mmCIF file of C-alpha atoms in Angstrom:
data_model
loop_
_atom_site.group_PDB
_atom_site.id
_atom_site.type_symbol
_atom_site.label_atom_id
_atom_site.label_comp_id
_atom_site.label_asym_id
_atom_site.label_seq_id
_atom_site.Cartn_x
_atom_site.Cartn_y
_atom_site.Cartn_z
ATOM 1 C CA ALA A 1 0.000 0.000 0.000
ATOM 2 C CA GLY A 2 2.828 2.363 0.833
ATOM 3 C CA LEU A 3 4.635 1.638 -2.421
ATOM 4 C CA LEU A 4 1.477 2.088 -4.491
ATOM 5 C CA THR A 5 0.670 5.393 -2.779
ATOM 6 C CA ALA A 6 4.208 6.733 -3.164
ATOM 7 C CA ALA A 7 4.349 5.664 -6.822
ATOM 8 C CA ALA A 8 0.962 7.212 -7.651
ATOM 9 C CA VAL A 9 1.808 10.544 -6.009
ATOM 10 C CA TRP A 10 5.265 10.639 -7.618
ATOM 11 C CA ILE A 11 3.793 9.920 -11.061
ATOM 12 C CA SER A 12 1.211 12.683 -10.599
ATOM 13 C CA LEU A 13 3.888 15.177 -9.516
ATOM 14 C CA THR A 14 6.143 14.203 -12.416
ATOM 15 C CA ILE A 15 3.374 14.440 -15.031
ATOM 16 C CA ALA A 16 2.332 17.861 -13.729
ATOM 17 C CA TYR A 17 5.917 19.147 -13.747
ATOM 18 C CA ARG A 18 6.894 17.805 -17.148
ATOM 19 C CA SER A 19 3.721 19.136 -18.787
ATOM 20 C CA ARG A 20 4.182 22.634 -17.365
ATOM 21 C CA PRO A 21 4.166 25.573 -19.798
ATOM 22 C CA ILE A 22 7.625 26.363 -21.116
ATOM 23 C CA TYR A 23 7.059 29.991 -20.240
ATOM 24 C CA ALA A 24 4.855 30.826 -17.280
ATOM 25 C CA PRO A 25 1.907 32.993 -18.388
ATOM 26 C CA SER A 26 2.300 36.683 -17.755
ATOM 27 C CA SER A 27 -0.133 37.793 -15.060
ATOM 28 C CA PRO A 28 -0.029 39.316 -11.550
ATOM 29 C CA GLU A 29 -0.931 35.897 -10.162
ATOM 30 C CA GLN A 30 2.034 34.245 -11.876
ATOM 31 C CA ALA A 31 4.334 37.070 -10.806
ATOM 32 C CA ASN A 32 3.463 36.299 -7.191
ATOM 33 C CA LEU A 33 4.164 32.611 -7.826
ATOM 34 C CA ASP A 34 7.621 33.324 -9.257
ATOM 35 C CA ARG A 35 9.197 33.429 -5.804
ATOM 36 C CA TYR A 36 7.631 30.069 -4.908
ATOM 37 C CA ARG A 37 9.015 28.534 -8.093
ATOM 38 C CA ALA A 38 12.418 30.078 -7.389
ATOM 39 C CA ALA A 39 12.410 28.666 -3.855
ATOM 40 C CA LEU A 40 11.188 25.228 -4.968
ATOM 41 C CA ASP A 41 13.484 24.613 -7.946
ATOM 42 C CA PRO A 42 16.729 24.051 -5.957
ATOM 43 C CA VAL A 43 15.052 21.379 -3.791
ATOM 44 C CA ARG A 44 12.483 20.142 -6.302
ATOM 45 C CA LYS A 45 13.959 16.640 -6.677
ATOM 46 C CA LEU A 46 14.125 16.237 -2.905
ATOM 47 C CA VAL A 47 10.514 17.400 -2.532
ATOM 48 C CA PHE A 48 9.325 15.169 -5.371
ATOM 49 C CA ILE A 49 10.851 12.176 -3.586
ATOM 50 C CA GLY A 50 10.246 13.160 0.044
ATOM 51 C CA VAL A 51 6.545 13.968 -0.307
ATOM 52 C CA PRO A 52 5.599 10.636 -1.953
ATOM 53 C CA VAL A 53 7.702 8.714 0.575
ATOM 54 C CA ALA A 54 6.080 10.491 3.523
ATOM 55 C CA LEU A 55 2.583 9.927 2.147
ATOM 56 C CA GLY A 56 3.475 6.325 1.326
ATOM 57 C CA LEU A 57 4.571 5.704 4.918
ATOM 58 C CA PHE A 58 1.321 7.200 6.190
ATOM 59 C CA SER A 59 -0.766 5.090 3.818
ATOM 60 C CA GLY A 60 1.226 1.954 4.548
ATOM 61 C CA ALA A 61 0.845 2.394 8.294
ATOM 62 C CA ALA A 62 -2.922 2.769 7.876
ATOM 63 C CA ALA A 63 -3.085 -0.328 5.663
ATOM 64 C CA MET A 64 -1.102 -2.427 8.148
ATOM 65 C CA ALA A 65 -3.987 -2.179 10.603
ATOM 66 C CA GLN A 66 -6.197 -4.036 8.097
ATOM 67 C CA TRP A 67 -4.073 -7.188 7.970
ATOM 68 C CA GLU A 68 -6.753 -9.339 9.601
ATOM 69 C CA THR A 69 -9.427 -8.374 7.071
ATOM 70 C CA VAL A 70 -7.055 -9.174 4.207
ATOM 71 C CA LEU A 71 -6.082 -12.502 5.753
ATOM 72 C CA LEU A 72 -9.738 -13.457 6.248
ATOM 73 C CA TRP A 73 -10.449 -12.648 2.593
ATOM 74 C CA LEU A 74 -7.489 -14.713 1.395
ATOM 75 C CA ASN A 75 -8.851 -17.680 3.381
ATOM 76 C CA ARG A 76 -12.544 -17.054 2.669
ATOM 77 C CA GLN A 77 -14.988 -19.961 2.581
ATOM 78 C CA PRO A 78 -18.649 -20.180 1.538
ATOM 79 C CA PHE A 79 -21.189 -20.551 4.348
ATOM 80 C CA GLY A 80 -23.670 -22.476 2.247
ATOM 81 C CA ILE A 81 -26.379 -20.109 3.495
ATOM 82 C CA GLU A 82 -27.900 -17.228 1.523
ATOM 83 C CA ASP A 83 -29.116 -13.962 3.008
ATOM 84 C CA GLU A 84 -32.792 -13.058 2.699
ATOM 85 C CA GLN A 85 -32.397 -9.785 0.773
ATOM 86 C CA PHE A 86 -29.748 -10.306 -1.892
ATOM 87 C CA ASN A 87 -29.774 -14.129 -2.086
ATOM 88 C CA MET A 88 -25.986 -14.139 -1.799
ATOM 89 C CA ASP A 89 -23.848 -16.471 0.272
ATOM 90 C CA VAL A 90 -23.312 -15.084 3.777
ATOM 91 C CA GLY A 91 -19.567 -15.604 3.311
ATOM 92 C CA PHE A 92 -19.569 -12.641 0.908
ATOM 93 C CA PHE A 93 -20.701 -10.282 3.677
ATOM 94 C CA VAL A 94 -18.289 -11.733 6.228
ATOM 95 C CA PHE A 95 -15.117 -12.076 4.130
ATOM 96 C CA THR A 96 -15.367 -10.297 0.760
ATOM 97 C CA LEU A 97 -17.386 -7.152 1.485
ATOM 98 C CA PRO A 98 -15.025 -5.821 4.214
ATOM 99 C CA PHE A 99 -12.060 -6.395 1.887
ATOM 100 C CA LEU A 100 -13.787 -4.577 -0.988
ATOM 101 C CA ASN A 101 -14.541 -1.664 1.344
ATOM 102 C CA ILE A 102 -10.829 -1.475 2.205
ATOM 103 C CA LEU A 103 -9.920 -1.399 -1.490
ATOM 104 C CA VAL A 104 -12.432 1.392 -2.159
ATOM 105 C CA SER A 105 -11.133 3.450 0.767
ATOM 106 C CA PHE A 106 -7.529 2.890 -0.296
ATOM 107 C CA ALA A 107 -8.255 3.820 -3.925
ATOM 108 C CA THR A 108 -10.042 6.994 -2.771
ATOM 109 C CA LEU A 109 -7.066 7.947 -0.600
ATOM 110 C CA VAL A 110 -4.465 7.315 -3.322
ATOM 111 C CA LEU A 111 -6.414 9.088 -6.045
ATOM 112 C CA GLY A 112 -7.226 12.001 -3.734
ATOM 113 C CA LEU A 113 -3.571 12.489 -2.786
ATOM 114 C CA SER A 114 -2.530 12.202 -6.436
ATOM 115 C CA LEU A 115 -5.136 14.779 -7.455
ATOM 116 C CA LEU A 116 -4.022 17.175 -4.722
ATOM 117 C CA ALA A 117 -0.352 16.772 -5.707
ATOM 118 C CA GLY A 118 -1.196 17.389 -9.363
ATOM 119 C CA LEU A 119 -3.344 20.435 -8.633
ATOM 120 C CA LEU A 120 -0.650 22.092 -6.512
ATOM 121 C CA THR A 121 2.115 21.405 -9.043
ATOM 122 C CA HIS A 122 0.059 22.607 -12.001
ATOM 123 C CA TYR A 123 -0.869 25.759 -10.096
ATOM 124 C CA ILE A 124 2.689 26.572 -9.021
ATOM 125 C CA TYR A 125 4.120 26.063 -12.520
ATOM 126 C CA GLY A 126 1.361 27.866 -14.432
ATOM 127 C CA GLY A 127 -0.701 24.940 -15.719
ATOM 128 C CA ILE A 128 -3.672 26.244 -13.720
ATOM 129 C CA GLN A 129 -4.454 29.945 -13.438
ATOM 130 C CA LEU A 130 -7.249 30.969 -11.112
ATOM 131 C CA GLN A 131 -7.311 34.615 -12.206
ATOM 132 C CA SER A 132 -6.686 34.315 -15.936
ATOM 133 C CA PRO A 133 -9.145 36.097 -18.258
ATOM 134 C CA GLY A 134 -8.773 33.346 -20.898
ATOM 135 C CA GLU A 135 -8.434 29.586 -20.490
ATOM 136 C CA ARG A 136 -7.567 28.811 -16.898
ATOM 137 C CA THR A 137 -5.885 25.471 -17.566
ATOM 138 C CA THR A 138 -3.506 24.145 -20.154
ATOM 139 C CA LYS A 139 -4.616 21.117 -22.171
ATOM 140 C CA ALA A 140 -2.166 18.837 -20.325
ATOM 141 C CA ALA A 141 -3.300 20.075 -16.905
ATOM 142 C CA ARG A 142 -6.963 19.717 -17.844
ATOM 143 C CA ILE A 143 -6.538 16.116 -19.017
ATOM 144 C CA HIS A 144 -4.479 15.217 -15.957
ATOM 145 C CA ILE A 145 -6.986 16.682 -13.489
ATOM 146 C CA VAL A 146 -10.170 15.405 -15.137
ATOM 147 C CA VAL A 147 -8.850 11.844 -15.434
ATOM 148 C CA LEU A 148 -8.019 11.738 -11.718
ATOM 149 C CA ALA A 149 -11.307 13.425 -10.749
ATOM 150 C CA ALA A 150 -13.279 11.003 -12.931
ATOM 151 C CA ALA A 151 -11.449 8.064 -11.356
ATOM 152 C CA ILE A 152 -12.355 9.322 -7.865
ATOM 153 C CA LEU A 153 -16.015 9.639 -8.865
ATOM 154 C CA ALA A 154 -15.977 6.170 -10.420
ATOM 155 C CA VAL A 155 -14.612 4.776 -7.161
ATOM 156 C CA ARG A 156 -17.307 6.730 -5.310
ATOM 157 C CA ALA A 157 -19.932 5.102 -7.514
ATOM 158 C CA VAL A 158 -18.566 1.679 -6.547
ATOM 159 C CA SER A 159 -18.645 2.773 -2.897
ATOM 160 C CA TYR A 160 -22.326 3.737 -3.150
ATOM 161 C CA TRP A 161 -23.093 0.373 -4.719
ATOM 162 C CA LEU A 162 -21.237 -1.538 -2.001
ATOM 163 C CA GLU A 163 -23.103 0.442 0.671
ATOM 164 C CA ARG A 164 -26.223 -1.427 -0.446
ATOM 165 C CA PHE A 165 -24.677 -4.688 0.728
ATOM 166 C CA SER A 166 -23.228 -3.090 3.874
ATOM 167 C CA LEU A 167 -26.784 -2.451 5.068
ATOM 168 C CA THR A 168 -26.964 -6.144 5.988
ATOM 169 C CA THR A 169 -24.562 -5.522 8.894
ATOM 170 C CA THR A 170 -25.700 -2.028 9.937
ATOM 171 C CA GLN A 171 -26.260 -1.634 13.682
ATOM 172 C CA HIS A 172 -29.710 -0.329 14.635
ATOM 173 C CA SER A 173 -31.200 0.278 18.051
ATOM 174 C CA LEU A 174 -33.325 -2.857 17.838
ATOM 175 C CA ILE A 175 -31.613 -5.223 15.406
ATOM 176 C CA THR A 176 -28.525 -5.624 13.245
ATOM 177 C CA GLY A 177 -29.292 -5.674 9.554
ATOM 178 C CA LEU A 178 -31.857 -4.372 7.117
ATOM 179 C CA THR A 179 -34.961 -2.567 8.389
ATOM 180 C CA TYR A 180 -38.075 -1.443 6.514
ATOM 181 C CA THR A 181 -36.523 1.961 5.791
ATOM 182 C CA ASP A 182 -33.290 0.355 4.580
ATOM 183 C CA VAL A 183 -35.081 -1.925 2.120
ATOM 184 C CA ASN A 184 -37.636 0.578 0.813
ATOM 185 C CA ALA A 185 -35.688 3.859 0.968
ATOM 186 C CA VAL A 186 -31.945 3.528 1.576
ATOM 187 C CA LEU A 187 -31.336 0.559 -0.741
ATOM 188 C CA PRO A 188 -32.813 2.131 -3.916
ATOM 189 C CA THR A 189 -31.293 5.549 -3.192
ATOM 190 C CA ARG A 190 -27.807 4.051 -2.970
ATOM 191 C CA GLY A 191 -28.311 2.634 -6.446
ATOM 192 C CA VAL A 192 -29.444 6.052 -7.708
ATOM 193 C CA LEU A 193 -26.385 7.713 -6.155
ATOM 194 C CA ALA A 194 -24.068 5.131 -7.732
ATOM 195 C CA ILE A 195 -25.498 5.871 -11.183
ATOM 196 C CA ALA A 196 -25.333 9.643 -10.542
ATOM 197 C CA ALA A 197 -21.668 9.460 -9.489
ATOM 198 C CA ALA A 198 -20.832 7.426 -12.604
ATOM 199 C CA LEU A 199 -22.561 10.033 -14.803
ATOM 200 C CA VAL A 200 -20.615 12.875 -13.172
ATOM 201 C CA ALA A 201 -17.407 10.932 -13.869
ATOM 202 C CA VAL A 202 -18.409 10.878 -17.554
ATOM 203 C CA PHE A 203 -19.047 14.642 -17.371
ATOM 204 C CA PHE A 204 -15.472 15.148 -16.162
ATOM 205 C CA ILE A 205 -14.049 13.036 -18.985
ATOM 206 C CA SER A 206 -16.082 15.060 -21.508
ATOM 207 C CA THR A 207 -14.166 18.166 -20.394
ATOM 208 C CA ILE A 208 -11.166 16.895 -22.373
ATOM 209 C CA TRP A 209 -13.057 17.700 -25.584
ATOM 210 C CA THR A 210 -15.505 20.419 -24.513
ATOM 211 C CA LYS A 211 -12.745 22.445 -22.793
ATOM 212 C CA THR A 212 -15.252 23.830 -20.288
ATOM 213 C CA TRP A 213 -15.764 23.031 -16.621
ATOM 214 C CA ARG A 214 -19.440 23.985 -16.622
ATOM 215 C CA LEU A 215 -20.839 20.463 -17.022
ATOM 216 C CA PRO A 216 -18.637 18.839 -14.316
ATOM 217 C CA ILE A 217 -19.419 21.654 -11.862
ATOM 218 C CA ILE A 218 -23.157 21.279 -12.501
ATOM 219 C CA GLY A 219 -22.760 17.528 -12.073
ATOM 220 C CA ILE A 220 -20.929 17.863 -8.742
ATOM 221 C CA VAL A 221 -23.556 20.295 -7.407
ATOM 222 C CA GLY A 222 -26.308 17.976 -8.611
ATOM 223 C CA LEU A 223 -24.646 14.967 -6.966
ATOM 224 C CA VAL A 224 -24.414 16.809 -3.642
ATOM 225 C CA VAL A 225 -28.079 17.836 -3.870
ATOM 226 C CA VAL A 226 -29.145 14.290 -4.751
ATOM 227 C CA ALA A 227 -27.040 12.888 -1.899
ATOM 228 C CA LEU A 228 -28.661 15.278 0.583
ATOM 229 C CA LEU A 229 -32.237 14.923 -0.639
ATOM 230 C CA VAL A 230 -32.426 11.365 -1.913
ATOM 231 C CA GLY A 231 -29.714 9.855 0.277
ATOM 232 C CA GLY A 232 -30.565 11.639 3.532
ATOM 233 C CA ALA A 233 -33.909 13.432 3.593
ATOM 234 C CA TYR A 234 -35.990 10.777 1.806
ATOM 235 C CA PRO A 235 -35.086 7.874 4.157
ATOM 236 C CA ALA A 236 -35.630 10.175 7.161
ATOM 237 C CA LEU A 237 -39.110 11.067 5.898
ATOM 238 C CA ILE A 238 -39.963 7.402 5.300
ATOM 239 C CA GLN A 239 -38.818 6.557 8.829
ATOM 240 C CA SER A 240 -40.773 9.353 10.524
ATOM 241 C CA LEU A 241 -43.946 9.409 8.414
ATOM 242 C CA ARG A 242 -44.307 5.799 7.332
ATOM 243 C CA VAL A 243 -42.503 3.559 9.811
ATOM 244 C CA ARG A 244 -42.998 5.134 13.222
ATOM 245 C CA PRO A 245 -46.844 5.171 13.136
ATOM 246 C CA SER A 246 -46.856 1.418 12.308
ATOM 247 C CA GLU A 247 -43.425 0.310 13.451
ATOM 248 C CA ALA A 248 -44.453 -2.988 15.047
ATOM 249 C CA GLN A 249 -46.245 -4.128 11.895
ATOM 250 C CA LEU A 250 -43.745 -2.897 9.309
ATOM 251 C CA GLU A 251 -40.606 -4.035 11.124
ATOM 252 C CA ALA A 252 -41.960 -7.476 12.090
ATOM 253 C CA PRO A 253 -40.640 -9.311 8.981
ATOM 254 C CA TYR A 254 -37.169 -7.794 9.394
ATOM 255 C CA ILE A 255 -37.060 -8.577 13.108
ATOM 256 C CA GLN A 256 -38.001 -12.162 12.235
ATOM 257 C CA ARG A 257 -35.153 -12.251 9.699
ATOM 258 C CA ASN A 258 -32.776 -11.184 12.452
ATOM 259 C CA ILE A 259 -34.085 -13.835 14.846
ATOM 260 C CA ASP A 260 -33.804 -16.569 12.209
ATOM 261 C CA ALA A 261 -30.265 -15.493 11.303
ATOM 262 C CA THR A 262 -29.232 -15.468 14.969
ATOM 263 C CA LEU A 263 -30.607 -18.972 15.528
ATOM 264 C CA GLN A 264 -28.804 -20.148 12.401
ATOM 265 C CA ALA A 265 -25.536 -18.530 13.465
ATOM 266 C CA TYR A 266 -25.600 -20.287 16.845
ATOM 267 C CA ASP A 267 -26.748 -23.574 15.262
ATOM 268 C CA LEU A 268 -30.048 -23.423 17.086
ATOM 269 C CA GLY A 269 -32.235 -23.670 13.986
ATOM 270 C CA GLU A 270 -33.260 -27.240 14.799
ATOM 271 C CA ALA A 271 -33.890 -26.601 18.506
ATOM 272 C CA GLU A 272 -37.289 -27.633 19.814
ATOM 273 C CA PHE A 273 -39.187 -24.956 21.709
ATOM 274 C CA ILE A 274 -41.501 -26.267 24.416
ATOM 275 C CA PRO A 275 -43.911 -23.792 26.079
ATOM 276 C CA TYR A 276 -43.577 -23.879 29.857
ATOM 277 C CA ASN A 277 -46.558 -22.805 31.901
ATOM 278 C CA ALA A 278 -44.964 -21.476 35.024
#
């Protein structure tokens, strides 16, 4: 994990530096950046090695804590029992899903650090100009940034999709697992958010040819609005207006699922229950 993080950040820094404009654009903003470039150039090679190494050590240390999850996935076994909602083997939720969540988190971290490194380098060396009256990015900087941003959004789409399966192990006040609100509100909204994030990733890629940031910005704003309204407000409304007035009736099937799963987990499914009249 440390090596992958360091390599990704170093590649992003190198691409941004090598694709810099030969002559920094003439503007007050770039004049102010001249002293930063002058101070950075003598130690640039050291910075371009030291920063990736430091970030790689940080990422590697974080990944080391996940050794048990990785080891469980490498030695995964099927349970021979399917869950009630997705009809998938329970082993997927115990062994594979936690490992996939680690991969998604790691990919988000690496891509985010690479994007940040690229943005800073492009800005310092004139590839990005925040106050330019014309085009604010060079073609190389635009392609570099949109590819990384699109990759982050694609990973986010995968994350939203995996969150659907993670609902099977969500802790609630009464039970662990899917509730009425999860099945009828949260589950479909996570699918909608996954599709929305994938579309915004396509919007970012389209910037390579359209040369305008309008569509990606609209997409990001739309994704945030959808996440707030569809991902947060809608399930809350279903819970308060639909579930609470009839909670005992609506949650009964999901409570029974939890009871059946618990009995199965403790190998008590074949136990005989005898009423005892005290």
